Amino acid sequence: MASKSKNKGSYHERWFLKLFQSLGLRIKKQPLSGSLGGEYKADLLWNIDLYKDKNLFVEVKYRDKSNFPNVFNLLEDRDVALCKRKIGDPRYCVIIKDKVFEDIIAPLIIKAQHYDVLMNTSVIKEKAND
């Protein structure tokens, strides 16, 4: 039987899994909460770009109070850390490693912004032609 601490960790990993999936993100739980190492070194695996098969390793931490580990330590060998607390606002936060933000997230945002500009421009042109 799993310990109370492991059960609590698994519960919060599943909580984030359901949240991210409800937002339409591709994410899955790793076997044994990442204790296997290698390609299984994190609690969750988040597929950020299906076409390039880019996966981010995600660490999940939950605390009743705000006594979280150092965020820089959480990101050692991980790309993203998700910290959740029992009460308060914000209820959780997403911490992204600098290189992941610069090399992956920012380009995806820029790509989405360019797409939005192209779509809005074409809509404006269509309305002008009506």
C-alpha atoms as an extended CHARMM CRD file, in Angstrom:
* protein
*
       130  EXT
         1         1  MET       CA              0.0000000000        0.0000000000        0.0000000000  PROA      1               0.0000000000
         2         2  ALA       CA              1.3380000000        3.4150000000       -0.9270000000  PROA      2               0.0000000000
         3         3  SER       CA              2.2660000000        5.9090000000        1.7690000000  PROA      3               0.0000000000
         4         4  LYS       CA              0.0530000000        8.8820000000        2.6040000000  PROA      4               0.0000000000
         5         5  SER       CA              2.6510000000       11.2240000000        1.0850000000  PROA      5               0.0000000000
         6         6  LYS       CA              2.7600000000        9.2830000000       -2.2170000000  PROA      6               0.0000000000
         7         7  ASN       CA             -1.0460000000        9.1870000000       -2.3750000000  PROA      7               0.0000000000
         8         8  LYS       CA             -1.1580000000       12.9580000000       -1.8360000000  PROA      8               0.0000000000
         9         9  GLY       CA              1.4360000000       13.5030000000       -4.5770000000  PROA      9               0.0000000000
        10        10  SER       CA             -0.4130000000       11.2740000000       -7.0260000000  PROA      10              0.0000000000
        11        11  TYR       CA             -3.6890000000       13.0390000000       -6.2730000000  PROA      11              0.0000000000
        12        12  HSD       CA             -2.2350000000       16.4580000000       -7.1410000000  PROA      12              0.0000000000
        13        13  GLU       CA             -0.4670000000       15.1290000000      -10.2300000000  PROA      13              0.0000000000
        14        14  ARG       CA             -3.8530000000       13.8210000000      -11.4460000000  PROA      14              0.0000000000
        15        15  TRP       CA             -5.4320000000       17.1790000000      -10.5120000000  PROA      15              0.0000000000
        16        16  PHE       CA             -3.0230000000       19.0170000000      -12.8440000000  PROA      16              0.0000000000
        17        17  LEU       CA             -3.4000000000       16.3050000000      -15.4780000000  PROA      17              0.0000000000
        18        18  LYS       CA             -7.1880000000       16.7890000000      -15.5650000000  PROA      18              0.0000000000
        19        19  LEU       CA             -6.8550000000       20.5920000000      -15.5140000000  PROA      19              0.0000000000
        20        20  PHE       CA             -4.3960000000       20.6990000000      -18.4170000000  PROA      20              0.0000000000
        21        21  GLN       CA             -6.4000000000       18.1560000000      -20.4180000000  PROA      21              0.0000000000
        22        22  SER       CA             -9.5820000000       20.1960000000      -19.8500000000  PROA      22              0.0000000000
        23        23  LEU       CA             -7.6980000000       23.1660000000      -21.3480000000  PROA      23              0.0000000000
        24        24  GLY       CA             -6.9660000000       21.0800000000      -24.4520000000  PROA      24              0.0000000000
        25        25  LEU       CA             -3.2970000000       20.4660000000      -23.6960000000  PROA      25              0.0000000000
        26        26  ARG       CA             -1.5520000000       17.1750000000      -24.4570000000  PROA      26              0.0000000000
        27        27  ILE       CA             -0.1480000000       15.9170000000      -21.1650000000  PROA      27              0.0000000000
        28        28  LYS       CA              0.2480000000       12.5280000000      -19.5270000000  PROA      28              0.0000000000
        29        29  LYS       CA              1.2830000000       11.1340000000      -16.1710000000  PROA      29              0.0000000000
        30        30  GLN       CA              4.6560000000        9.4430000000      -15.9940000000  PROA      30              0.0000000000
        31        31  PRO       CA              5.0360000000        5.9670000000      -14.4690000000  PROA      31              0.0000000000
        32        32  LEU       CA              6.0250000000        5.9760000000      -10.7970000000  PROA      32              0.0000000000
        33        33  SER       CA              5.9200000000        9.7930000000      -10.6730000000  PROA      33              0.0000000000
        34        34  GLY       CA              9.1800000000       10.1500000000      -12.5210000000  PROA      34              0.0000000000
        35        35  SER       CA             11.2980000000        8.0770000000      -10.1660000000  PROA      35              0.0000000000
        36        36  LEU       CA             12.5220000000        5.8680000000      -13.0160000000  PROA      36              0.0000000000
        37        37  GLY       CA             14.7610000000        8.6310000000      -14.4240000000  PROA      37              0.0000000000
        38        38  GLY       CA             15.7560000000        9.1390000000      -18.0430000000  PROA      38              0.0000000000
        39        39  GLU       CA             12.7290000000        9.7720000000      -20.2280000000  PROA      39              0.0000000000
        40        40  TYR       CA             10.5980000000        9.1740000000      -17.1130000000  PROA      40              0.0000000000
        41        41  LYS       CA             12.3680000000       11.7400000000      -14.9180000000  PROA      41              0.0000000000
        42        42  ALA       CA              9.3280000000       13.9460000000      -14.1930000000  PROA      42              0.0000000000
        43        43  ASP       CA              5.8430000000       13.6150000000      -12.7580000000  PROA      43              0.0000000000
        44        44  LEU       CA              4.1240000000       14.6510000000      -15.9990000000  PROA      44              0.0000000000
        45        45  LEU       CA              5.1190000000       14.7690000000      -19.6550000000  PROA      45              0.0000000000
        46        46  TRP       CA              3.6640000000       17.7200000000      -21.5770000000  PROA      46              0.0000000000
        47        47  ASN       CA              3.7130000000       17.5280000000      -25.3800000000  PROA      47              0.0000000000
        48        48  ILE       CA              4.0440000000       21.1790000000      -26.3700000000  PROA      48              0.0000000000
        49        49  ASP       CA              4.5000000000       20.7360000000      -30.1200000000  PROA      49              0.0000000000
        50        50  LEU       CA              3.0200000000       17.6490000000      -31.7410000000  PROA      50              0.0000000000
        51        51  TYR       CA              4.7710000000       18.2560000000      -35.0520000000  PROA      51              0.0000000000
        52        52  LYS       CA              8.2440000000       18.4260000000      -33.5500000000  PROA      52              0.0000000000
        53        53  ASP       CA              7.4590000000       15.8510000000      -30.8450000000  PROA      53              0.0000000000
        54        54  LYS       CA              8.7110000000       18.3010000000      -28.2190000000  PROA      54              0.0000000000
        55        55  ASN       CA              7.9640000000       17.1270000000      -24.7020000000  PROA      55              0.0000000000
        56        56  LEU       CA              8.4520000000       19.1160000000      -21.5190000000  PROA      56              0.0000000000
        57        57  PHE       CA              9.2680000000       17.4130000000      -18.2360000000  PROA      57              0.0000000000
        58        58  VAL       CA              6.9680000000       18.7030000000      -15.4850000000  PROA      58              0.0000000000
        59        59  GLU       CA              7.4900000000       18.5100000000      -11.7110000000  PROA      59              0.0000000000
        60        60  VAL       CA              4.4390000000       18.8470000000       -9.4230000000  PROA      60              0.0000000000
        61        61  LYS       CA              4.6200000000       20.1090000000       -5.8370000000  PROA      61              0.0000000000
        62        62  TYR       CA              1.7790000000       20.5720000000       -3.3650000000  PROA      62              0.0000000000
        63        63  ARG       CA              1.9160000000       22.1540000000        0.0790000000  PROA      63              0.0000000000
        64        64  ASP       CA             -0.7250000000       22.9630000000        2.6850000000  PROA      64              0.0000000000
        65        65  LYS       CA              1.0850000000       26.2210000000        3.3520000000  PROA      65              0.0000000000
        66        66  SER       CA              3.5450000000       28.2640000000        1.2960000000  PROA      66              0.0000000000
        67        67  ASN       CA              6.6860000000       26.3220000000        2.3040000000  PROA      67              0.0000000000
        68        68  PHE       CA              7.7170000000       25.2690000000       -1.1840000000  PROA      68              0.0000000000
        69        69  PRO       CA             11.1820000000       24.1080000000       -2.1950000000  PROA      69              0.0000000000
        70        70  ASN       CA             13.4240000000       26.5710000000       -3.9880000000  PROA      70              0.0000000000
        71        71  VAL       CA             11.9870000000       26.9360000000       -7.5120000000  PROA      71              0.0000000000
        72        72  PHE       CA             15.4340000000       26.8010000000       -9.0660000000  PROA      72              0.0000000000
        73        73  ASN       CA             15.9900000000       23.4120000000       -7.4440000000  PROA      73              0.0000000000
        74        74  LEU       CA             12.6140000000       22.2270000000       -8.7680000000  PROA      74              0.0000000000
        75        75  LEU       CA             13.7360000000       22.9930000000      -12.3150000000  PROA      75              0.0000000000
        76        76  GLU       CA             16.9360000000       20.9420000000      -12.1500000000  PROA      76              0.0000000000
        77        77  ASP       CA             16.5000000000       18.3580000000      -14.9380000000  PROA      77              0.0000000000
        78        78  ARG       CA             12.9330000000       19.5850000000      -15.4610000000  PROA      78              0.0000000000
        79        79  ASP       CA             11.4000000000       22.1160000000      -17.8520000000  PROA      79              0.0000000000
        80        80  VAL       CA              8.3380000000       23.1910000000      -15.8720000000  PROA      80              0.0000000000
        81        81  ALA       CA              7.3210000000       23.1590000000      -12.2170000000  PROA      81              0.0000000000
        82        82  LEU       CA              3.7010000000       23.2830000000      -11.0780000000  PROA      82              0.0000000000
        83        83  CYS       CA              3.2160000000       24.4150000000       -7.4840000000  PROA      83              0.0000000000
        84        84  LYS       CA             -0.2020000000       24.1160000000       -5.8690000000  PROA      84              0.0000000000
        85        85  ARG       CA             -1.2960000000       25.1630000000       -2.4120000000  PROA      85              0.0000000000
        86        86  LYS       CA             -4.3360000000       24.3230000000       -0.3440000000  PROA      86              0.0000000000
        87        87  ILE       CA             -5.7740000000       27.8340000000       -0.0250000000  PROA      87              0.0000000000
        88        88  GLY       CA             -5.0800000000       31.3380000000       -1.2500000000  PROA      88              0.0000000000
        89        89  ASP       CA             -4.8620000000       33.1950000000       -4.5030000000  PROA      89              0.0000000000
        90        90  PRO       CA             -3.2540000000       32.1930000000       -6.7640000000  PROA      90              0.0000000000
        91        91  ARG       CA             -4.1080000000       28.5800000000       -6.0530000000  PROA      91              0.0000000000
        92        92  TYR       CA             -1.3040000000       27.3090000000       -8.2810000000  PROA      92              0.0000000000
        93        93  CYS       CA              1.5130000000       28.6960000000      -10.3800000000  PROA      93              0.0000000000
        94        94  VAL       CA              3.4040000000       27.5310000000      -13.4410000000  PROA      94              0.0000000000
        95        95  ILE       CA              7.1680000000       28.0270000000      -13.4010000000  PROA      95              0.0000000000
        96        96  ILE       CA              8.9900000000       27.6560000000      -16.7050000000  PROA      96              0.0000000000
        97        97  LYS       CA             12.7380000000       27.3500000000      -17.1930000000  PROA      97              0.0000000000
        98        98  ASP       CA             14.1800000000       30.3860000000      -18.9990000000  PROA      98              0.0000000000
        99        99  LYS       CA             15.5030000000       28.4580000000      -22.0010000000  PROA      99              0.0000000000
       100       100  VAL       CA             12.1700000000       26.6790000000      -22.4330000000  PROA      100             0.0000000000
       101       101  PHE       CA             10.3560000000       30.0080000000      -22.4550000000  PROA      101             0.0000000000
       102       102  GLU       CA             12.8140000000       31.6470000000      -24.8660000000  PROA      102             0.0000000000
       103       103  ASP       CA             13.2750000000       28.6990000000      -27.2340000000  PROA      103             0.0000000000
       104       104  ILE       CA              9.8130000000       27.0910000000      -27.2130000000  PROA      104             0.0000000000
       105       105  ILE       CA              7.0170000000       29.0930000000      -25.5810000000  PROA      105             0.0000000000
       106       106  ALA       CA              7.8200000000       32.5610000000      -26.9780000000  PROA      106             0.0000000000
       107       107  PRO       CA              8.1230000000       31.2930000000      -30.5930000000  PROA      107             0.0000000000
       108       108  LEU       CA              4.7660000000       29.4990000000      -30.2530000000  PROA      108             0.0000000000
       109       109  ILE       CA              3.1560000000       32.7090000000      -28.9550000000  PROA      109             0.0000000000
       110       110  ILE       CA              4.6880000000       34.7360000000      -31.8000000000  PROA      110             0.0000000000
       111       111  LYS       CA              3.4600000000       32.1480000000      -34.3100000000  PROA      111             0.0000000000
       112       112  ALA       CA             -0.0570000000       32.3560000000      -32.8150000000  PROA      112             0.0000000000
       113       113  GLN       CA              0.0420000000       36.1730000000      -32.9370000000  PROA      113             0.0000000000
       114       114  HSD       CA              1.0770000000       36.1390000000      -36.5950000000  PROA      114             0.0000000000
       115       115  TYR       CA             -1.7100000000       33.6590000000      -37.3380000000  PROA      115             0.0000000000
       116       116  ASP       CA             -4.2160000000       35.8850000000      -35.5120000000  PROA      116             0.0000000000
       117       117  VAL       CA             -3.0660000000       38.9460000000      -37.4820000000  PROA      117             0.0000000000
       118       118  LEU       CA             -3.3670000000       37.0050000000      -40.7490000000  PROA      118             0.0000000000
       119       119  MET       CA             -6.8420000000       35.7400000000      -39.8280000000  PROA      119             0.0000000000
       120       120  ASN       CA             -8.0740000000       39.1710000000      -38.7080000000  PROA      120             0.0000000000
       121       121  THR       CA             -6.6360000000       40.8050000000      -41.8210000000  PROA      121             0.0000000000
       122       122  SER       CA             -8.3930000000       38.3020000000      -44.0720000000  PROA      122             0.0000000000
       123       123  VAL       CA            -11.6720000000       38.8360000000      -42.1910000000  PROA      123             0.0000000000
       124       124  ILE       CA            -11.3420000000       42.6110000000      -42.6490000000  PROA      124             0.0000000000
       125       125  LYS       CA            -10.6340000000       42.1220000000      -46.3720000000  PROA      125             0.0000000000
       126       126  GLU       CA            -13.6970000000       39.8590000000      -46.7210000000  PROA      126             0.0000000000
       127       127  LYS       CA            -15.9170000000       42.4250000000      -45.0090000000  PROA      127             0.0000000000
       128       128  ALA       CA            -14.5390000000       45.1870000000      -47.2480000000  PROA      128             0.0000000000
       129       129  ASN       CA            -15.3710000000       43.1110000000      -50.3420000000  PROA      129             0.0000000000
       130       130  ASP       CA            -19.0160000000       42.5800000000      -49.2200000000  PROA      130             0.0000000000
